[in-house]
Amino acid sequence: MTINTQVRGGLLREQMSCFRKMEKVIVAMQDPDMGIKMRNQRLLITVIPHAMTGVDVITWLTQKYRIGEEEALHLGGMLVRYGYIYPLKEPRCLVLQPDDSFSVFFYSSFHFPSSAIFLAKKNIRKQGELMEHEKERYSLLHKRINHTWDFVVMQAREQLRTSKQRRKADRIVLECQEQAYWLINRPPVRSLPQFCYQHGRNFGGGGQGGTCPPHFFQKVRDAITLKTFLVLYISVFYICLFVKYCEQYQDHDPIMLGCLPSNPWISDDSAYWTINTEIVLVPTRLRVERWSFSFMELLSDPMGRKEFMTYLEKEFSAENLYFWQACEEIRHGESSKIPQKVEDVYKNFLAPGASRWVNIDSKTMDKTLEGIKRPHRFVLDDAQMHIYFLMKKDSYPRFLKSDLYKNMLSRAMVPQESKKSVFPFMRRQRHSSPSPAQVVAHGTEEDERTGGVGQAGTNSTTGARV
Amino acid sequence: MSQDPLEGCRISAGKKSAVSLGKALHPPNLLVVVEGTCGACVAASPVSAPEGSCSYNVAHHHLCVCVRVCMAWQGLQKGETLASLKQESENLRRKLEEERGKLTDVELHQVAEKVETVAALSIKTRRVLKGHGNKVLSMDWCKDKRRLVSSSQDGKVIVWDAFTLNKEHGITLPCTWVMACAYAPSGCAVACGGLDNKCSVVPLSLDRNENVTAKKKSVAMHTNYVSGCSFTNSDMQLLTSSGDGTCALWDVESGQLLQSFHGHTADVLSLDLAPSETGNTFVSGGCDMKANVWDMRSGQNIQSFDNHQSDINCVKYYPSGDAFASASDDATCRFYDLRADREVAVYQKDSIIFGASSVDFSLSGRLLFAGYNDYTINVWDVLKGTRVSVLFGHENRVSRVRVSPDGTALCSASWDNTLRVSRT
């Protein structure tokens, strides 16, 4: 939902589908067999037909949608709020009471135009073939808002027109490709599960390629079976990777499994953050384990990067990491400094006889040197990527097997779960931490100190708990 | 991290790469594939064959995929005319329609059947941040895991230390409806924008007495409202999405436009940067019901997904960067696999009637938190496709949900003027 639709006063697009769905719910409620049992309720001197109790509504919702009671209450409340159900006892209070007070179905007049438009559109689209209950309502609405009927029909036509334009006229022809695979029988490899790869998108536009290359169909059958198998394999393979990723990171997910020593938001103790700051003497075990998940994890953790650098220096290949870091700075740094930085990189890493010469293949090197003559932000991308993958395939696996890493892992600490306080209702003092802006301004010596408990002159205040 | 089964092949749409498919798909006779040209792409010339090479070339006219794979061809057999082949093509297409009806999709939940179910979570609100005078439209966490910035309809942007509930900075913008705000990676600045069609960067001053608003600097200029903004890996570049249908990459220092991204046919409502190794792509979702993946360097639209039936309000990458989720007004959230180039899961329930406004993943990617317009937050099991739990508490629609950078807590911003930080 955008501001534009709101400003124009036409909440039509989003709310149309909401109202339609709510109306479906209401219609289902009124179903004589499966709906709610309704009775006549006496209110002062009038008798209100088709009334039901709040309890009935909630029970019905719970059963129909298989949801909990709290959610049913919430959903019922929404129906009341939008005027589909009208509470009889306290008409001004638009809340569903889960008790024996009676409510009745009621379509607030505000919604007349919208449901009218909806039906009018349907009428136009299907040229008079509305369903029975829709026809009834259509004529009812027509009677009630006769004076604005022209306006309604006009709106309906307008909406239909714009929706047609919005729909994609042509489809990506890649689907043709997929469909071509399935022209023939399923792949012969029966060991694969019986589901097949298919786009969720509509089929269409296949007729686009009216002028197919003549020789295409000759070889179709041969190719398709093989490629089909591969496509299926790839699809399932990629999906399995998600499962693997989730399993790998599950232990590291604080929301799912909690964190040690304690989650700061629950215990008001920021120890968890203290032991996990950027640079600590002894990192936690989980953190060191994460470095083995992927190369990117290792590089994105400053401690990990430092350890990796130490390892590379032992192997005399540290220039790779320095080069990579310099390239990152160029890519994400200020535009004005790019020419200077590129020049520095060239001097230090790429020039023949440079102090930290990096080993790039000749093709990439030539291309890079050409590009350096007109330096721009991405000129070193190819070289950077080459070095990155070099480190990833070569140095990184060896790092994980090295003694350095193994020692880190064994020395890493597993924090103890913090003991619950003796007086559970006593509120711990929540310490503030220096703002990152402050930390940077005070220079690098701040990095050494932990950022947990406020030290650098900020007052540690206890926040007022709301 | 992943082992590509076709080593050396890049099956990603949008890249022009000479793929040695021939090598992977032995035997060397063939291969196919085709087909199809759209009106715009005139390259319908019959494939001719440089021997032994094949190219998988996907030109993005949005509609056209010309894939020419050629290997040693033989000429048309005698007796086969173009007309007969066309007839055969028609027959094949009809057969395909039939086959299609019998097939089922590979869905994520089918593969994840053996995975353990997530235990029921009871998530409670731990902090309520009160202080905004009007609807809170957006929020973002700081990398230090406890601070956050939030923006609201009355033009105020507040930086909080959510842990202690202190308000650290307050910035007043001259416009209302500040729909986008982002915290800089260094923690030294925030970006915000909205109905003023601009996105401004405000350095966070250390001196409490200084007027932070005075140092505000306009960086991005659009021709319509700014709906989302995000810093790239550093403080120096800003990515914005706008109601004018474009996204743009700006240099913060100079205010210069570095790259613009055209392709959406309606307002762009949301964007997210990919956490990938090469860090060059981002995804955007808009009112044209499409989610597009873009290459930041070239400005090209690499992939496009149009499964939703209504406006896409929010898009967010999966932590590994290989997939993303989207939330839409059609009351569903969907999960897309970028490598397989398709939607692999839909998160919906009959009892959820109202549109979803925002999504975010938990740290492991197993849980998907989605905020809805019916004031609730639903927690979905990403792999199994089922709902794990519902969070109540807000008194108006939830405009934004974000998990903290270390995954310890979830913050939700709402039109009831508050932000809530929740945890199990």
PDB file of C-alpha atoms in Angstrom, chain B residues 182-354:
ATOM      1  CA  ALA B 182      18.689   3.529   7.983  1.00  0.00           C
ATOM      2  CA  TYR B 183      21.606   3.367  10.367  1.00  0.00           C
ATOM      3  CA  ALA B 184      25.089   3.694   8.892  1.00  0.00           C
ATOM      4  CA  PRO B 185      27.368   0.670   9.334  1.00  0.00           C
ATOM      5  CA  SER B 186      29.832   2.665  11.382  1.00  0.00           C
ATOM      6  CA  GLY B 187      27.113   3.899  13.685  1.00  0.00           C
ATOM      7  CA  CYS B 188      28.055   7.499  13.095  1.00  0.00           C
ATOM      8  CA  ALA B 189      25.187   8.614  10.920  1.00  0.00           C
ATOM      9  CA  VAL B 190      21.618   7.914   9.972  1.00  0.00           C
ATOM     10  CA  ALA B 191      19.810   8.377   6.691  1.00  0.00           C
ATOM     11  CA  CYS B 192      16.153   9.294   6.418  1.00  0.00           C
ATOM     12  CA  GLY B 193      13.735  10.287   3.723  1.00  0.00           C
ATOM     13  CA  GLY B 194      10.096  10.411   2.803  1.00  0.00           C
ATOM     14  CA  LEU B 195       7.585  12.730   1.270  1.00  0.00           C
ATOM     15  CA  ASP B 196      10.164  15.416   0.696  1.00  0.00           C
ATOM     16  CA  ASN B 197      11.431  13.281  -2.233  1.00  0.00           C
ATOM     17  CA  LYS B 198      14.876  13.394  -0.719  1.00  0.00           C
ATOM     18  CA  CYS B 199      17.002  11.156   1.398  1.00  0.00           C
ATOM     19  CA  SER B 200      19.279  12.972   3.833  1.00  0.00           C
ATOM     20  CA  VAL B 201      22.223  11.776   5.832  1.00  0.00           C
ATOM     21  CA  VAL B 202      22.616  13.146   9.343  1.00  0.00           C
ATOM     22  CA  PRO B 203      25.912  12.654  11.145  1.00  0.00           C
ATOM     23  CA  LEU B 204      25.303  11.815  14.778  1.00  0.00           C
ATOM     24  CA  SER B 205      26.974  14.375  16.863  1.00  0.00           C
ATOM     25  CA  LEU B 206      28.692  13.511  20.099  1.00  0.00           C
ATOM     26  CA  ASP B 207      27.966  16.820  21.679  1.00  0.00           C
ATOM     27  CA  ARG B 208      24.545  16.674  23.223  1.00  0.00           C
ATOM     28  CA  ASN B 209      24.016  20.380  22.943  1.00  0.00           C
ATOM     29  CA  GLU B 210      24.622  20.575  19.285  1.00  0.00           C
ATOM     30  CA  ASN B 211      21.649  20.651  17.022  1.00  0.00           C
ATOM     31  CA  VAL B 212      21.916  17.496  15.062  1.00  0.00           C
ATOM     32  CA  THR B 213      19.303  18.537  12.554  1.00  0.00           C
ATOM     33  CA  ALA B 214      21.431  21.427  11.401  1.00  0.00           C
ATOM     34  CA  LYS B 215      24.049  19.108   9.995  1.00  0.00           C
ATOM     35  CA  LYS B 216      21.634  17.236   7.837  1.00  0.00           C
ATOM     36  CA  LYS B 217      22.832  16.765   4.320  1.00  0.00           C
ATOM     37  CA  SER B 218      20.651  15.994   1.338  1.00  0.00           C
ATOM     38  CA  VAL B 219      22.043  13.160  -0.659  1.00  0.00           C
ATOM     39  CA  ALA B 220      19.370  11.602  -2.808  1.00  0.00           C
ATOM     40  CA  MET B 221      16.881  13.418  -5.005  1.00  0.00           C
ATOM     41  CA  HIS B 222      13.932  11.677  -6.517  1.00  0.00           C
ATOM     42  CA  THR B 223      10.863  12.881  -8.304  1.00  0.00           C
ATOM     43  CA  ASN B 224       8.521  11.196  -5.894  1.00  0.00           C
ATOM     44  CA  TYR B 225       8.543  10.046  -2.291  1.00  0.00           C
ATOM     45  CA  VAL B 226      11.409   7.962  -0.966  1.00  0.00           C
ATOM     46  CA  SER B 227      10.108   4.630   0.281  1.00  0.00           C
ATOM     47  CA  GLY B 228      13.266   2.874   1.411  1.00  0.00           C
ATOM     48  CA  CYS B 229      16.933   3.516   1.927  1.00  0.00           C
ATOM     49  CA  SER B 230      19.955   1.492   2.897  1.00  0.00           C
ATOM     50  CA  PHE B 231      23.681   2.076   3.235  1.00  0.00           C
ATOM     51  CA  THR B 232      25.879  -0.280   1.301  1.00  0.00           C
ATOM     52  CA  ASN B 233      28.843  -1.800   3.122  1.00  0.00           C
ATOM     53  CA  SER B 234      30.165   1.569   4.107  1.00  0.00           C
ATOM     54  CA  ASP B 235      28.942   5.002   5.083  1.00  0.00           C
ATOM     55  CA  MET B 236      29.865   6.369   1.713  1.00  0.00           C
ATOM     56  CA  GLN B 237      27.177   5.001  -0.494  1.00  0.00           C
ATOM     57  CA  LEU B 238      23.431   5.064  -0.153  1.00  0.00           C
ATOM     58  CA  LEU B 239      20.851   3.052  -2.020  1.00  0.00           C
ATOM     59  CA  THR B 240      17.311   4.412  -2.215  1.00  0.00           C
ATOM     60  CA  SER B 241      13.994   3.293  -3.629  1.00  0.00           C
ATOM     61  CA  SER B 242      11.279   5.685  -4.592  1.00  0.00           C
ATOM     62  CA  GLY B 243       7.670   6.160  -5.559  1.00  0.00           C
ATOM     63  CA  ASP B 244       8.841   7.296  -8.960  1.00  0.00           C
ATOM     64  CA  GLY B 245       9.492   3.672  -9.852  1.00  0.00           C
ATOM     65  CA  THR B 246      13.268   3.740  -9.714  1.00  0.00           C
ATOM     66  CA  CYS B 247      16.022   2.817  -7.325  1.00  0.00           C
ATOM     67  CA  ALA B 248      19.246   4.759  -7.197  1.00  0.00           C
ATOM     68  CA  LEU B 249      22.751   4.496  -5.803  1.00  0.00           C
ATOM     69  CA  TRP B 250      24.272   7.717  -4.464  1.00  0.00           C
ATOM     70  CA  ASP B 251      27.642   8.863  -3.319  1.00  0.00           C
ATOM     71  CA  VAL B 252      27.114  10.378   0.108  1.00  0.00           C
ATOM     72  CA  GLU B 253      30.045  12.703   0.058  1.00  0.00           C
ATOM     73  CA  SER B 254      29.233  14.472  -3.170  1.00  0.00           C
ATOM     74  CA  GLY B 255      25.536  13.718  -3.535  1.00  0.00           C
ATOM     75  CA  GLN B 256      26.225  12.389  -6.982  1.00  0.00           C
ATOM     76  CA  LEU B 257      24.054   9.759  -8.600  1.00  0.00           C
ATOM     77  CA  LEU B 258      26.251   6.744  -9.241  1.00  0.00           C
ATOM     78  CA  GLN B 259      23.728   4.413 -10.799  1.00  0.00           C
ATOM     79  CA  SER B 260      20.027   4.308 -11.364  1.00  0.00           C
ATOM     80  CA  PHE B 261      17.859   1.253 -11.771  1.00  0.00           C
ATOM     81  CA  HIS B 262      14.853   1.368 -14.036  1.00  0.00           C
ATOM     82  CA  GLY B 263      12.484  -1.461 -14.601  1.00  0.00           C
ATOM     83  CA  HIS B 264       9.610  -1.242 -12.212  1.00  0.00           C
ATOM     84  CA  THR B 265       6.399  -0.029 -13.749  1.00  0.00           C
ATOM     85  CA  ALA B 266       4.992   1.341 -10.520  1.00  0.00           C
ATOM     86  CA  ASP B 267       6.150   2.658  -7.141  1.00  0.00           C
ATOM     87  CA  VAL B 268       9.045   0.781  -5.597  1.00  0.00           C
ATOM     88  CA  LEU B 269       8.248   0.144  -1.971  1.00  0.00           C
ATOM     89  CA  SER B 270      11.210  -1.683  -0.561  1.00  0.00           C
ATOM     90  CA  LEU B 271      14.756  -2.795  -1.169  1.00  0.00           C
ATOM     91  CA  ASP B 272      17.380  -4.969   0.465  1.00  0.00           C
ATOM     92  CA  LEU B 273      21.093  -5.491  -0.147  1.00  0.00           C
ATOM     93  CA  ALA B 274      22.485  -8.949  -0.683  1.00  0.00           C
ATOM     94  CA  PRO B 275      24.812 -10.263   2.032  1.00  0.00           C
ATOM     95  CA  SER B 276      26.816 -12.152  -0.516  1.00  0.00           C
ATOM     96  CA  GLU B 277      30.531 -12.510  -0.962  1.00  0.00           C
ATOM     97  CA  THR B 278      30.731 -10.297  -3.959  1.00  0.00           C
ATOM     98  CA  GLY B 279      28.134  -7.938  -2.564  1.00  0.00           C
ATOM     99  CA  ASN B 280      26.972  -6.560  -5.841  1.00  0.00           C
ATOM    100  CA  THR B 281      23.279  -7.176  -5.996  1.00  0.00           C
ATOM    101  CA  PHE B 282      20.117  -6.045  -4.327  1.00  0.00           C
ATOM    102  CA  VAL B 283      16.446  -6.862  -4.584  1.00  0.00           C
ATOM    103  CA  SER B 284      13.517  -4.451  -4.787  1.00  0.00           C
ATOM    104  CA  GLY B 285       9.781  -4.940  -4.609  1.00  0.00           C
ATOM    105  CA  GLY B 286       7.023  -2.647  -5.738  1.00  0.00           C
ATOM    106  CA  CYS B 287       3.429  -1.917  -6.533  1.00  0.00           C
ATOM    107  CA  ASP B 288       3.715  -3.615  -9.905  1.00  0.00           C
ATOM    108  CA  MET B 289       3.668  -6.888  -7.920  1.00  0.00           C
ATOM    109  CA  LYS B 290       7.177  -7.708  -9.052  1.00  0.00           C
ATOM    110  CA  ALA B 291      10.357  -8.331  -7.143  1.00  0.00           C
ATOM    111  CA  ASN B 292      13.456  -7.511  -9.175  1.00  0.00           C
ATOM    112  CA  VAL B 293      17.061  -8.410  -8.530  1.00  0.00           C
ATOM    113  CA  TRP B 294      19.578  -5.843  -9.751  1.00  0.00           C
ATOM    114  CA  ASP B 295      23.281  -5.723 -10.400  1.00  0.00           C
ATOM    115  CA  MET B 296      24.668  -2.626  -8.730  1.00  0.00           C
ATOM    116  CA  ARG B 297      27.518  -2.132 -11.074  1.00  0.00           C
ATOM    117  CA  SER B 298      25.728  -2.212 -14.370  1.00  0.00           C
ATOM    118  CA  GLY B 299      22.224  -1.184 -13.338  1.00  0.00           C
ATOM    119  CA  GLN B 300      20.785  -4.245 -15.036  1.00  0.00           C
ATOM    120  CA  ASN B 301      17.764  -6.141 -13.863  1.00  0.00           C
ATOM    121  CA  ILE B 302      19.080  -9.655 -13.458  1.00  0.00           C
ATOM    122  CA  GLN B 303      16.046 -11.541 -12.294  1.00  0.00           C
ATOM    123  CA  SER B 304      12.393 -10.822 -11.853  1.00  0.00           C
ATOM    124  CA  PHE B 305       9.654 -12.599  -9.916  1.00  0.00           C
ATOM    125  CA  ASP B 306       5.997 -11.857 -10.303  1.00  0.00           C
ATOM    126  CA  ASN B 307       4.186 -14.428  -8.234  1.00  0.00           C
ATOM    127  CA  HIS B 308       2.408 -12.024  -5.955  1.00  0.00           C
ATOM    128  CA  GLN B 309      -1.119 -10.876  -6.595  1.00  0.00           C
ATOM    129  CA  SER B 310      -0.831  -7.502  -5.020  1.00  0.00           C
ATOM    130  CA  ASP B 311       1.690  -4.821  -4.051  1.00  0.00           C
ATOM    131  CA  ILE B 312       4.894  -6.100  -2.561  1.00  0.00           C
ATOM    132  CA  ASN B 313       5.491  -4.151   0.630  1.00  0.00           C
ATOM    133  CA  CYS B 314       8.792  -5.542   1.749  1.00  0.00           C
ATOM    134  CA  VAL B 315      11.633  -7.714   0.510  1.00  0.00           C
ATOM    135  CA  LYS B 316      14.433  -9.252   2.582  1.00  0.00           C
ATOM    136  CA  TYR B 317      17.343 -11.520   1.795  1.00  0.00           C
ATOM    137  CA  TYR B 318      17.876 -14.874   3.432  1.00  0.00           C
ATOM    138  CA  PRO B 319      21.043 -14.755   5.577  1.00  0.00           C
ATOM    139  CA  SER B 320      23.090 -16.745   3.074  1.00  0.00           C
ATOM    140  CA  GLY B 321      22.178 -14.416   0.252  1.00  0.00           C
ATOM    141  CA  ASP B 322      20.873 -17.178  -2.021  1.00  0.00           C
ATOM    142  CA  ALA B 323      17.219 -16.477  -1.516  1.00  0.00           C
ATOM    143  CA  PHE B 324      14.849 -13.787  -0.396  1.00  0.00           C
ATOM    144  CA  ALA B 325      11.383 -13.379   1.042  1.00  0.00           C
ATOM    145  CA  SER B 326       8.683 -10.885   0.193  1.00  0.00           C
ATOM    146  CA  ALA B 327       5.592  -9.617   1.978  1.00  0.00           C
ATOM    147  CA  SER B 328       2.568  -8.428   0.093  1.00  0.00           C
ATOM    148  CA  ASP B 329      -0.889  -6.954   0.390  1.00  0.00           C
ATOM    149  CA  ASP B 330      -2.343 -10.236  -0.824  1.00  0.00           C
ATOM    150  CA  ALA B 331      -1.799 -11.530   2.740  1.00  0.00           C
ATOM    151  CA  THR B 332       0.964 -13.936   1.724  1.00  0.00           C
ATOM    152  CA  CYS B 333       4.697 -14.005   2.162  1.00  0.00           C
ATOM    153  CA  ARG B 334       6.736 -15.845  -0.396  1.00  0.00           C
ATOM    154  CA  PHE B 335      10.211 -17.313  -0.483  1.00  0.00           C
ATOM    155  CA  TYR B 336      12.244 -17.287  -3.686  1.00  0.00           C
ATOM    156  CA  ASP B 337      15.363 -19.261  -4.523  1.00  0.00           C
ATOM    157  CA  LEU B 338      17.693 -17.134  -6.618  1.00  0.00           C
ATOM    158  CA  ARG B 339      19.745 -19.940  -8.047  1.00  0.00           C
ATOM    159  CA  ALA B 340      16.798 -22.025  -9.082  1.00  0.00           C
ATOM    160  CA  ASP B 341      15.156 -18.780 -10.181  1.00  0.00           C
ATOM    161  CA  ARG B 342      11.710 -19.479  -8.814  1.00  0.00           C
ATOM    162  CA  GLU B 343       9.414 -19.237  -5.860  1.00  0.00           C
ATOM    163  CA  VAL B 344       9.783 -22.213  -3.551  1.00  0.00           C
ATOM    164  CA  ALA B 345       7.411 -21.520  -0.701  1.00  0.00           C
ATOM    165  CA  VAL B 346       4.285 -19.532   0.099  1.00  0.00           C
ATOM    166  CA  TYR B 347       3.364 -18.628   3.656  1.00  0.00           C
ATOM    167  CA  GLN B 348      -0.353 -18.125   3.955  1.00  0.00           C
ATOM    168  CA  LYS B 349      -3.303 -19.107   6.053  1.00  0.00           C
ATOM    169  CA  ASP B 350      -7.037 -18.730   5.600  1.00  0.00           C
ATOM    170  CA  SER B 351      -7.384 -16.860   8.826  1.00  0.00           C
ATOM    171  CA  ILE B 352      -4.878 -14.255   7.738  1.00  0.00           C
ATOM    172  CA  ILE B 353      -6.860 -11.759   5.775  1.00  0.00           C
ATOM    173  CA  PHE B 354      -4.843  -8.593   5.968  1.00  0.00           C
TER     174      PHE B 354
END
